[in-house]
Amino acid sequence: MADAVEAPPAPSLFERLSAGEAAPIAAEPVTIVIFGGAGDLAHRKLLPALYNLSLDGLLPPRTAIVGVGRKAMSDDEYRAFAKEGTAQFSRRPIDESAWPAFASSLFFVNASIDQAQGLGPLGARLDIVEHERGLPGNRIYYMAVPPSLFVPTVQQLQRARFVPPRDAATPAARPFARLIVEKPIGHDLDSAREIDDSIAEVFNEHQIYRIDHYLGKETVQNILVLRFANSIFEPLFNQKYVDHVQITVAESEGVGTRAGYYEQAGALRDMVQNHMLQLLSMIAMDPPHSLDADVVRDEKLEVLRSLRPIVGEEVDRRVVRAQYVAGFDMGKPVPGYREEPGVSPQSRTETYVAIQISIDNWRWAGIPFFLRTGKRLPKRASEISVHLKEVPPILFNADRARPLDPNVLSIRIQPDEGFALGISSKVPGPRVNIYPVKMDFHYGATFGASSPEAYERLLLDVMAGDATLFMRRDAVEAAWRFVMPILDRWRAQKDAPLPTYRAGEWGPAEADRLIEATGRQWRPL
Ligand SMILES: NC(=O)c1ccc[n+]([C@@H]2O[C@H](COP(=O)([O-])OP(=O)(O)OC[C@H]3O[C@@H](n4cnc5c(N)ncnc54)[C@H](OP(=O)(O)O)[C@@H]3O)[C@@H](O)[C@H]2O)c1
């Protein structure tokens, strides 16, 4: 790589957007190298996302996108592969007049990560492509390979001298080398640390972008805007006014073709350790003093550090795990988890988790946060709902046989992105009949155009050098520290009965009992 040159530090994306910039533009020309460029993630998400960025004029000029894999594929074959994936999975159809320009930025290199000189052909090809396109050598390395190859890939990058020495790689140094790491990072705290340690031998933390695609969703980004750009919510977001918070991530699909991964993971690792704890930290964090990436991430980390550990027998009281058995999906019979292809008939992998979490800080002391996630639930829906306290049992709420519905702020993350506020209102007429009505905001109806996909936003942020929406090492490890005692307890209870729920139902009766024991109920979705 060329010698590092200092460039002025760029303002963070949030700073630029809040200063009124209409759309983030990552101006610096870059080469994006996708290890696993012909894999499923690249096909369904990354290449369609890059195409949409190019269509919007958001890719820096002369950008090169280089897929890497063991398959022998020509550039033309790779372009056809990208076109097919884009046609099938892009949020917008292919514009035949714009496609050729995008296609000409795609290249494929046949190289193997697990061979000693594996990246030799890649280096030679990158030099040619960058020379021909007048690219300065800024590189983004995307690890869309199986997690077992994260460390070997980074070691190969170092061996092939693709990455500047760590002390020269300051945030302002050019050309830059950045690394995108997919999930899952480890399967427990120790393995996550091992991966992080190995990556840290080659890349500084500011060069590492750990993807949690949930954080790229418009509605998740809007949590901060909703909370800190409006004066009506933030004063209420504390133990004085909030009764409890629910976070639901429901999937209607079963395990599908992912049994190999899921059997080792389960719902706690797959959903709670990353996406759900990230959502929890965004809804519960204190206002950051600036929108700088690390200031925002410091505040989120504080939440994770304030989670009350759930340890030993407490796990049995606060956490429910379950597995789906045969049932129905939209009236169609579907098999149980243990009958799915690739799943052991004796599998004890949980496909559902519900947890009651306490946050031991001044803001949230005594307020329960209920998290639930599962596969084969009645519908696909992700939502955070903030349930405010009841009004006093006088005036309109005096009839204890028919208490008023408390106000609920619900943030729909997917589908039908938006948020709603439940409010009690008088039904028109001579009598005082009170009915819960909803003030409801739908992104689609208000802003029309389809929102960018999470991967579009996240790729753009990496190009812009903005890490706000990426997970920092300390947060990943704090999240693992929280889930480890739960995994330990389950591991020690090999013979304990595993609750079940029928596919197409809202989880096991044990999860209802968990929340009902506190006098509350799961919010119907
Ligand atoms: N798919 C998703 O929706 C999704 C969602 C979240 C996270 N992820 C994560 O993203 C990563 C990729 O997932 P995926 O679903 O795309 O997997 P995949 O379809 O199996 O693709 C993996 C890619 O890695 C390449 N590869 C494997 N071994 C290699 C080696 N030794 N040298 C060079 N390339 C090698 C494979 O290509 P060749 O066989 O041609 O070498 C293949 O293109 C994983 O870490 C996964 O956990 C995926």
Coordinates of N, CA and C in Angstrom, one line a residue, residues 116-334:
A116 N -1.7 -21.1 1.8 CA -0.6 -20.2 2.2 C -0.5 -18.9 1.4
Q117 N -0.4 -19.1 0.1 CA -0.3 -17.9 -0.8 C -1.6 -17.5 -1.4
G118 N -2.7 -17.8 -0.6 CA -4.1 -17.7 -1.1 C -4.4 -16.3 -1.8
L119 N -3.9 -15.2 -1.2 CA -4.3 -13.9 -1.7 C -3.4 -13.3 -2.8
G120 N -2.4 -14.1 -3.2 CA -1.5 -13.7 -4.3 C -2.2 -13.2 -5.5
P121 N -3.1 -14.0 -6.1 CA -3.8 -13.5 -7.3 C -4.7 -12.3 -7.0
L122 N -5.2 -12.2 -5.8 CA -6.0 -11.0 -5.5 C -5.2 -9.7 -5.5
G123 N -4.0 -9.8 -4.9 CA -3.1 -8.6 -4.9 C -2.8 -8.1 -6.3
A124 N -2.4 -9.0 -7.1 CA -2.0 -8.7 -8.5 C -3.2 -8.0 -9.2
R125 N -4.4 -8.6 -9.0 CA -5.6 -8.1 -9.7 C -6.0 -6.7 -9.2
L126 N -5.9 -6.6 -7.8 CA -6.3 -5.3 -7.3 C -5.4 -4.1 -7.8
D127 N -4.1 -4.5 -7.9 CA -3.2 -3.4 -8.4 C -3.6 -3.0 -9.8
I128 N -4.0 -4.0 -10.7 CA -4.4 -3.6 -12.0 C -5.7 -2.8 -12.0
V129 N -6.7 -3.3 -11.3 CA -8.0 -2.7 -11.3 C -7.8 -1.2 -10.8
E130 N -7.1 -1.1 -9.7 CA -7.0 0.3 -9.1 C -6.2 1.2 -10.0
H131 N -5.2 0.6 -10.7 CA -4.4 1.5 -11.6 C -5.3 1.9 -12.8
E132 N -6.0 0.9 -13.4 CA -6.9 1.3 -14.5 C -8.0 2.3 -14.2
R133 N -8.5 2.2 -12.9 CA -9.6 3.1 -12.6 C -9.1 4.3 -11.8
G134 N -7.9 4.4 -11.7 CA -7.3 5.6 -11.0 C -7.7 5.7 -9.6
L135 N -7.7 4.5 -8.9 CA -8.1 4.5 -7.5 C -6.9 4.6 -6.6
P136 N -7.1 5.3 -5.5 CA -5.9 5.7 -4.6 C -5.5 4.5 -3.7
G137 N -6.2 3.4 -3.7 CA -5.8 2.3 -2.8 C -6.6 2.3 -1.5
N138 N -7.6 3.2 -1.3 CA -8.5 3.0 -0.1 C -9.2 1.7 -0.3
R139 N -9.2 0.9 0.8 CA -9.9 -0.4 0.6 C -10.8 -0.7 1.8
I140 N -11.9 -1.3 1.4 CA -12.8 -1.9 2.4 C -12.9 -3.4 2.2
Y141 N -12.5 -4.1 3.2 CA -12.5 -5.6 3.1 C -13.8 -6.1 3.8
Y142 N -14.7 -6.7 3.1 CA -15.9 -7.2 3.7 C -15.8 -8.7 3.9
M143 N -15.9 -9.2 5.2 CA -15.8 -10.6 5.4 C -17.1 -11.3 5.4
A144 N -17.6 -11.6 4.2 CA -18.9 -12.3 4.0 C -18.6 -13.8 3.8
V145 N -17.7 -14.3 4.7 CA -17.3 -15.7 4.7 C -17.8 -16.4 6.0
P146 N -17.8 -17.7 6.0 CA -18.2 -18.3 7.3 C -17.3 -17.8 8.5
P147 N -17.9 -17.7 9.7 CA -17.2 -17.1 10.8 C -15.9 -17.8 11.1
S148 N -15.8 -19.1 10.8 CA -14.5 -19.8 11.0 C -13.4 -19.2 10.2
L149 N -13.7 -18.4 9.2 CA -12.7 -17.8 8.3 C -12.4 -16.4 8.6
F150 N -13.0 -15.8 9.6 CA -12.8 -14.4 10.0 C -11.3 -14.2 10.3
V151 N -10.8 -15.0 11.2 CA -9.4 -14.8 11.7 C -8.4 -15.1 10.5
P152 N -8.6 -16.3 9.9 CA -7.7 -16.6 8.7 C -7.7 -15.5 7.7
T153 N -8.8 -14.9 7.4 CA -8.9 -13.8 6.4 C -8.0 -12.6 6.8
V154 N -8.2 -12.2 8.1 CA -7.4 -11.1 8.6 C -5.9 -11.4 8.5
Q155 N -5.6 -12.7 8.9 CA -4.2 -13.0 8.9 C -3.6 -13.0 7.5
Q156 N -4.4 -13.5 6.5 CA -4.0 -13.4 5.1 C -3.8 -12.0 4.6
L157 N -4.7 -11.1 5.1 CA -4.6 -9.7 4.7 C -3.3 -9.1 5.2
Q158 N -2.9 -9.5 6.4 CA -1.6 -9.0 6.9 C -0.4 -9.6 6.2
R159 N -0.5 -11.0 5.9 CA 0.6 -11.7 5.3 C 0.8 -11.1 3.9
A160 N -0.3 -10.7 3.2 CA -0.2 -10.2 1.8 C 0.1 -8.7 1.8
R161 N 0.3 -8.1 3.0 CA 0.6 -6.7 3.2 C -0.5 -5.8 2.6
F162 N -1.7 -6.2 2.7 CA -2.8 -5.4 2.2 C -3.2 -4.3 3.2
V163 N -2.7 -4.4 4.4 CA -3.1 -3.5 5.5 C -1.9 -2.7 6.0
P164 N -2.0 -1.4 6.2 CA -0.9 -0.7 6.7 C -0.6 -1.1 8.2
P165 N 0.6 -0.9 8.6 CA 0.9 -1.2 10.0 C 0.0 -0.4 10.9
R166 N -0.4 -1.0 12.1 CA -1.4 -0.4 12.9 C -1.1 1.0 13.4
D167 N 0.2 1.3 13.7 CA 0.4 2.6 14.2 C 0.4 3.7 13.2
A168 N 0.5 3.2 11.9 CA 0.4 4.2 10.8 C -1.1 4.5 10.4
A169 N -2.0 3.5 10.8 CA -3.4 3.6 10.4 C -4.2 4.5 11.3
T170 N -3.9 5.8 11.3 CA -4.7 6.7 12.1 C -6.0 6.9 11.4
P171 N -7.1 7.5 12.0 CA -8.3 7.7 11.3 C -8.1 8.6 10.1
A172 N -7.2 9.5 10.1 CA -7.0 10.4 9.0 C -6.1 10.0 8.0
A173 N -5.4 8.8 8.2 CA -4.4 8.4 7.2 C -5.0 7.9 5.9
R174 N -4.3 8.2 4.8 CA -4.8 7.7 3.5 C -3.7 7.1 2.8
P175 N -3.8 6.1 2.0 CA -5.1 5.4 1.8 C -5.5 4.6 3.0
F176 N -6.8 4.4 3.2 CA -7.3 3.7 4.4 C -7.6 2.3 4.1
A177 N -7.6 1.5 5.2 CA -8.0 0.1 5.1 C -9.0 -0.1 6.2
R178 N -10.2 -0.5 5.8 CA -11.3 -0.8 6.8 C -11.8 -2.2 6.6
L179 N -12.3 -2.8 7.7 CA -12.7 -4.2 7.7 C -14.1 -4.2 8.2
I180 N -15.0 -5.0 7.4 CA -16.3 -5.2 7.9 C -16.4 -6.6 8.3
V181 N -16.9 -6.8 9.6 CA -17.1 -8.1 10.1 C -18.6 -8.5 10.2
E182 N -18.9 -9.6 9.7 CA -20.3 -10.0 9.8 C -20.6 -10.7 11.1
K183 N -21.8 -10.9 11.5 CA -22.1 -11.7 12.6 C -22.2 -13.2 12.3
P184 N -22.1 -14.1 13.1 CA -21.9 -14.0 14.5 C -20.4 -13.8 14.9
I185 N -20.1 -13.0 15.9 CA -18.7 -12.9 16.3 C -18.6 -13.8 17.6
G186 N -18.1 -15.0 17.3 CA -18.0 -15.9 18.4 C -19.3 -16.6 18.8
H187 N -19.2 -17.7 19.5 CA -20.4 -18.4 20.0 C -20.5 -18.3 21.5
D188 N -19.5 -17.6 22.1 CA -19.5 -17.3 23.6 C -18.5 -16.2 23.8
L189 N -18.4 -15.8 25.1 CA -17.5 -14.6 25.4 C -16.1 -14.9 25.0
D190 N -15.6 -16.1 25.4 CA -14.2 -16.4 25.1 C -13.9 -16.5 23.6
S191 N -14.8 -17.1 22.9 CA -14.5 -17.2 21.4 C -14.6 -15.8 20.8
A192 N -15.5 -14.9 21.3 CA -15.6 -13.6 20.7 C -14.3 -12.8 21.0
R193 N -13.8 -13.0 22.3 CA -12.6 -12.3 22.6 C -11.4 -12.8 21.7
E194 N -11.4 -14.1 21.5 CA -10.3 -14.6 20.7 C -10.3 -14.0 19.3
I195 N -11.5 -13.9 18.7 CA -11.6 -13.3 17.4 C -11.2 -11.9 17.4
D196 N -11.8 -11.2 18.4 CA -11.4 -9.7 18.5 C -9.9 -9.5 18.7
D197 N -9.3 -10.4 19.6 CA -7.9 -10.2 19.8 C -7.1 -10.4 18.5
S198 N -7.5 -11.4 17.7 CA -6.7 -11.7 16.5 C -6.9 -10.6 15.5
I199 N -8.1 -10.1 15.4 CA -8.4 -9.0 14.5 C -7.6 -7.7 14.9
A200 N -7.5 -7.5 16.3 CA -6.9 -6.4 16.8 C -5.3 -6.4 16.6
E201 N -4.8 -7.5 16.2 CA -3.4 -7.6 15.9 C -3.1 -6.9 14.6
V202 N -4.1 -6.8 13.7 CA -3.9 -6.3 12.4 C -4.6 -4.9 12.2
F203 N -5.8 -4.8 12.8 CA -6.6 -3.6 12.6 C -6.8 -2.9 13.9
N204 N -6.8 -1.5 13.8 CA -7.2 -0.7 15.0 C -8.7 -0.8 15.1
E205 N -9.2 -0.5 16.3 CA -10.6 -0.6 16.5 C -11.4 0.4 15.6
H206 N -10.8 1.6 15.3 CA -11.5 2.5 14.4 C -11.6 2.1 13.0
Q207 N -10.8 1.0 12.6 CA -10.9 0.5 11.3 C -11.9 -0.6 11.1
I208 N -12.4 -1.1 12.3 CA -13.3 -2.3 12.3 C -14.8 -1.9 12.4
Y209 N -15.5 -2.5 11.5 CA -17.0 -2.2 11.4 C -17.7 -3.5 11.6
R210 N -18.3 -3.7 12.8 CA -19.0 -5.0 13.1 C -20.4 -4.7 12.8
I211 N -20.9 -5.5 11.8 CA -22.3 -5.2 11.3 C -23.3 -5.9 12.2
D212 N -24.3 -5.1 12.6 CA -25.6 -5.7 13.1 C -26.6 -5.0 12.2
H213 N -27.1 -5.7 11.2 CA -27.9 -5.0 10.1 C -29.2 -4.4 10.7
Y214 N -29.6 -4.8 11.9 CA -30.7 -4.1 12.5 C -30.5 -2.7 12.7
L215 N -29.2 -2.3 13.0 CA -28.9 -0.9 13.3 C -29.0 -0.1 12.1
G216 N -29.0 -0.7 10.9 CA -29.1 0.1 9.7 C -30.5 0.4 9.3
K217 N -31.4 -0.2 10.0 CA -32.9 0.0 9.6 C -33.3 1.4 9.9
E218 N -34.0 2.0 9.0 CA -34.5 3.4 9.3 C -35.2 3.6 10.6
T219 N -36.0 2.6 10.9 CA -36.8 2.7 12.2 C -35.9 2.7 13.4
V220 N -34.8 1.9 13.3 CA -33.9 1.8 14.5 C -33.2 3.1 14.6
Q221 N -32.7 3.7 13.5 CA -32.1 5.0 13.6 C -33.1 6.1 14.1
N222 N -34.3 5.9 13.8 CA -35.3 6.9 14.2 C -35.6 6.8 15.7
I223 N -35.1 5.8 16.4 CA -35.3 5.7 17.8 C -34.6 6.9 18.4
L224 N -33.4 7.2 18.0 CA -32.7 8.3 18.6 C -33.4 9.7 18.2
V225 N -33.8 9.7 17.0 CA -34.5 11.0 16.6 C -35.8 11.2 17.4
L226 N -36.6 10.1 17.5 CA -37.8 10.2 18.2 C -37.6 10.7 19.6
R227 N -36.5 10.1 20.2 CA -36.3 10.4 21.6 C -35.6 11.8 21.8
F228 N -34.7 12.1 21.0 CA -33.9 13.3 21.3 C -34.2 14.5 20.3
A229 N -35.1 14.3 19.4 CA -35.5 15.5 18.6 C -36.9 16.0 18.9
N230 N -37.5 15.4 19.9 CA -38.9 15.7 20.3 C -38.9 16.0 21.8
S231 N -39.6 17.0 22.2 CA -39.6 17.3 23.6 C -40.6 16.5 24.4
I232 N -41.6 15.8 23.7 CA -42.7 15.2 24.4 C -42.3 13.8 25.0
F233 N -41.3 13.1 24.4 CA -41.1 11.8 24.9 C -40.0 11.7 26.0
E234 N -38.9 12.4 25.7 CA -37.7 12.2 26.6 C -38.0 12.4 28.1
P235 N -38.8 13.5 28.4 CA -39.1 13.7 29.8 C -39.8 12.5 30.5
L236 N -40.5 11.7 29.6 CA -41.3 10.5 30.2 C -40.5 9.2 30.2
F237 N -39.3 9.2 29.6 CA -38.6 8.0 29.5 C -37.8 7.7 30.7
N238 N -38.4 7.3 31.8 CA -37.7 7.0 33.0 C -38.7 6.3 34.0
Q239 N -38.1 5.8 35.1 CA -38.9 5.0 36.0 C -40.1 5.7 36.6
K240 N -40.1 7.1 36.5 CA -41.2 7.8 37.1 C -42.5 7.6 36.3
Y241 N -42.4 7.5 35.0 CA -43.6 7.5 34.1 C -43.8 6.2 33.3
V242 N -42.7 5.5 33.2 CA -42.8 4.2 32.4 C -43.1 3.1 33.3
D243 N -44.1 2.2 32.9 CA -44.4 1.0 33.7 C -43.5 -0.1 33.3
H244 N -43.4 -0.3 32.0 CA -42.5 -1.4 31.5 C -42.3 -1.2 30.0
V245 N -41.3 -1.9 29.4 CA -41.0 -1.9 28.0 C -41.0 -3.3 27.5
Q246 N -41.5 -3.5 26.3 CA -41.5 -4.8 25.6 C -40.7 -4.7 24.3
I247 N -39.9 -5.6 24.0 CA -39.2 -5.7 22.7 C -39.5 -7.1 22.1
T248 N -40.1 -7.1 20.9 CA -40.5 -8.3 20.3 C -39.8 -8.4 18.9
V249 N -39.2 -9.5 18.7 CA -38.7 -9.8 17.3 C -39.3 -11.1 16.9
A250 N -40.3 -11.1 16.1 CA -41.0 -12.3 15.8 C -40.8 -12.7 14.3
E251 N -40.5 -14.0 14.1 CA -40.3 -14.5 12.7 C -41.4 -15.5 12.5
S252 N -42.0 -15.4 11.2 CA -43.0 -16.5 10.9 C -42.4 -17.7 10.3
E253 N -41.2 -17.5 9.8 CA -40.5 -18.6 9.1 C -39.9 -19.6 10.2
G254 N -39.7 -20.8 9.7 CA -39.0 -21.8 10.5 C -37.5 -21.6 10.3
V255 N -36.7 -22.7 10.6 CA -35.3 -22.6 10.5 C -34.8 -22.6 9.0
G256 N -35.7 -23.1 8.1 CA -35.3 -23.1 6.7 C -34.1 -23.9 6.4
T257 N -33.2 -23.3 5.6 CA -32.0 -24.0 5.2 C -30.8 -23.7 6.2
R258 N -31.1 -23.0 7.3 CA -30.0 -22.6 8.1 C -29.7 -23.5 9.4
A259 N -30.2 -24.7 9.3 CA -30.1 -25.6 10.5 C -28.7 -25.8 10.9
G260 N -27.7 -25.9 10.0 CA -26.3 -26.1 10.3 C -25.9 -25.0 11.3
Y261 N -26.2 -23.8 11.0 CA -25.8 -22.7 11.9 C -26.7 -22.6 13.1
Y262 N -28.0 -22.8 12.9 CA -28.9 -22.5 14.0 C -28.8 -23.5 15.1
E263 N -28.6 -24.8 14.8 CA -28.4 -25.8 15.8 C -27.4 -25.5 16.8
Q264 N -26.3 -24.8 16.3 CA -25.2 -24.4 17.2 C -25.5 -23.1 17.9
A265 N -26.5 -22.3 17.4 CA -26.7 -20.9 17.9 C -27.9 -20.9 18.8
G266 N -29.1 -21.1 18.2 CA -30.3 -20.9 19.0 C -30.7 -19.5 19.1
A267 N -31.9 -19.2 19.6 CA -32.5 -17.9 19.6 C -31.7 -16.9 20.5
L268 N -31.2 -17.4 21.6 CA -30.5 -16.4 22.5 C -29.3 -15.8 21.8
R269 N -28.5 -16.7 21.2 CA -27.3 -16.2 20.5 C -27.7 -15.5 19.2
D270 N -28.6 -16.0 18.5 CA -29.0 -15.5 17.1 C -29.6 -14.1 17.2
M271 N -30.4 -13.9 18.2 CA -31.2 -12.7 18.2 C -31.0 -11.8 19.4
V272 N -30.9 -12.4 20.6 CA -30.9 -11.6 21.8 C -29.5 -11.0 22.0
Q273 N -28.4 -11.8 21.9 CA -27.1 -11.3 22.2 C -26.7 -10.1 21.3
N274 N -27.3 -10.0 20.1 CA -26.9 -8.9 19.3 C -28.1 -7.9 19.0
H275 N -29.0 -8.3 18.1 CA -30.0 -7.3 17.7 C -30.8 -6.8 18.9
M276 N -31.3 -7.7 19.8 CA -32.3 -7.3 20.8 C -31.6 -6.4 21.9
L277 N -30.4 -6.8 22.2 CA -29.7 -6.0 23.2 C -29.3 -4.6 22.6
Q278 N -29.1 -4.6 21.3 CA -28.8 -3.3 20.7 C -30.0 -2.4 20.7
L279 N -31.2 -3.0 20.4 CA -32.4 -2.3 20.5 C -32.7 -1.8 21.9
L280 N -32.5 -2.7 22.9 CA -32.7 -2.3 24.3 C -31.8 -1.1 24.6
S281 N -30.5 -1.2 24.2 CA -29.6 -0.1 24.6 C -30.0 1.2 23.9
M282 N -30.6 1.2 22.7 CA -31.0 2.4 22.1 C -32.2 3.0 22.7
I283 N -33.1 2.2 23.2 CA -34.4 2.7 23.8 C -34.1 3.2 25.2
A284 N -33.1 2.6 25.8 CA -32.8 2.9 27.3 C -31.7 3.9 27.5
M285 N -30.9 4.2 26.5 CA -29.7 5.0 26.7 C -30.0 6.4 27.2
D286 N -29.0 7.0 27.8 CA -29.1 8.4 28.2 C -28.8 9.3 26.9
P287 N -29.2 10.5 26.9 CA -28.8 11.4 25.8 C -27.3 11.5 25.7
P288 N -26.7 11.2 24.5 CA -25.3 11.5 24.4 C -25.0 13.0 24.4
H289 N -23.8 13.4 24.7 CA -23.6 14.9 24.7 C -23.2 15.3 23.3
S290 N -23.0 14.4 22.4 CA -22.8 14.8 21.0 C -23.2 13.6 20.1
L291 N -23.2 13.8 18.8 CA -23.5 12.7 17.9 C -22.3 12.0 17.4
D292 N -21.2 12.3 18.0 CA -19.9 11.6 17.6 C -20.1 10.1 17.8
A293 N -19.6 9.3 16.9 CA -19.8 7.8 16.9 C -19.5 7.2 18.3
D294 N -18.4 7.6 18.9 CA -18.0 7.0 20.1 C -18.7 7.5 21.3
V295 N -19.2 8.7 21.2 CA -20.0 9.3 22.3 C -21.4 8.5 22.4
V296 N -22.0 8.3 21.2 CA -23.2 7.6 21.1 C -23.0 6.1 21.6
R297 N -21.9 5.5 21.2 CA -21.7 4.1 21.5 C -21.3 4.0 23.0
D298 N -20.7 5.0 23.6 CA -20.4 5.0 25.0 C -21.7 4.9 25.8
E299 N -22.7 5.7 25.4 CA -24.0 5.7 26.1 C -24.7 4.4 26.0
K300 N -24.6 3.8 24.8 CA -25.3 2.5 24.6 C -24.6 1.4 25.5
L301 N -23.2 1.5 25.6 CA -22.5 0.6 26.4 C -22.9 0.7 27.9
E302 N -23.1 1.9 28.3 CA -23.5 2.1 29.7 C -24.7 1.3 30.1
V303 N -25.7 1.2 29.1 CA -26.9 0.4 29.3 C -26.5 -1.0 29.5
L304 N -25.7 -1.5 28.6 CA -25.3 -3.0 28.7 C -24.6 -3.3 30.0
R305 N -23.8 -2.3 30.4 CA -23.1 -2.5 31.7 C -24.0 -2.4 32.9
S306 N -25.2 -1.8 32.7 CA -26.1 -1.6 33.8 C -27.1 -2.8 33.9
L307 N -27.1 -3.7 33.0 CA -28.0 -4.8 33.0 C -27.7 -5.7 34.3
R308 N -28.8 -6.0 35.0 CA -28.6 -6.8 36.2 C -28.3 -8.2 35.7
P309 N -27.2 -8.8 36.1 CA -26.9 -10.2 35.6 C -28.0 -11.2 36.1
I310 N -28.4 -12.1 35.2 CA -29.3 -13.2 35.5 C -28.5 -14.4 35.7
V311 N -28.4 -14.9 36.9 CA -27.5 -16.0 37.2 C -28.1 -17.1 38.0
G312 N -27.7 -18.3 37.8 CA -28.1 -19.5 38.6 C -29.6 -19.7 38.5
E313 N -30.2 -19.9 39.7 CA -31.7 -20.2 39.7 C -32.5 -19.0 39.1
E314 N -32.0 -17.8 39.2 CA -32.7 -16.7 38.7 C -33.0 -16.9 37.2
V315 N -32.2 -17.6 36.5 CA -32.4 -17.9 35.1 C -33.7 -18.6 34.9
D316 N -34.0 -19.5 35.8 CA -35.3 -20.3 35.7 C -36.5 -19.4 35.9
R317 N -36.3 -18.3 36.7 CA -37.4 -17.4 37.0 C -37.6 -16.3 35.9
R318 N -36.5 -15.9 35.3 CA -36.5 -14.7 34.5 C -36.4 -15.0 33.0
V319 N -36.1 -16.3 32.6 CA -35.8 -16.6 31.2 C -36.6 -17.8 30.8
V320 N -37.3 -17.8 29.7 CA -38.1 -18.9 29.2 C -37.5 -19.3 27.8
R321 N -37.2 -20.5 27.6 CA -36.8 -21.0 26.3 C -37.7 -22.1 25.9
A322 N -37.9 -22.2 24.6 CA -38.9 -23.2 24.1 C -38.5 -23.5 22.6
Q323 N -39.2 -24.5 22.1 CA -38.9 -25.0 20.7 C -40.2 -25.2 20.1
Y324 N -40.4 -24.9 18.8 CA -41.6 -25.1 18.1 C -41.8 -26.6 17.7
V325 N -43.1 -27.0 17.8 CA -43.5 -28.3 17.3 C -44.4 -28.1 16.2
A326 N -44.8 -29.2 15.5 CA -45.6 -29.1 14.3 C -46.8 -28.2 14.5
G327 N -47.2 -27.4 13.5 CA -48.4 -26.6 13.6 C -48.7 -26.1 12.2
F328 N -49.1 -24.8 12.2 CA -49.6 -24.2 10.9 C -48.9 -22.9 10.6
D329 N -48.7 -22.6 9.3 CA -48.3 -21.3 8.9 C -49.2 -20.9 7.8
M330 N -50.0 -19.9 8.1 CA -51.1 -19.4 7.2 C -52.0 -20.5 6.7
G331 N -52.4 -21.4 7.7 CA -53.3 -22.5 7.4 C -52.6 -23.7 6.8
K332 N -51.3 -23.6 6.5 CA -50.6 -24.7 5.9 C -49.9 -25.5 7.0
P333 N -50.0 -26.9 7.0 CA -49.3 -27.6 8.0 C -47.7 -27.5 7.9
V334 N -47.0 -27.3 9.0 CA -45.6 -27.1 8.9 C -45.0 -28.1 10.0

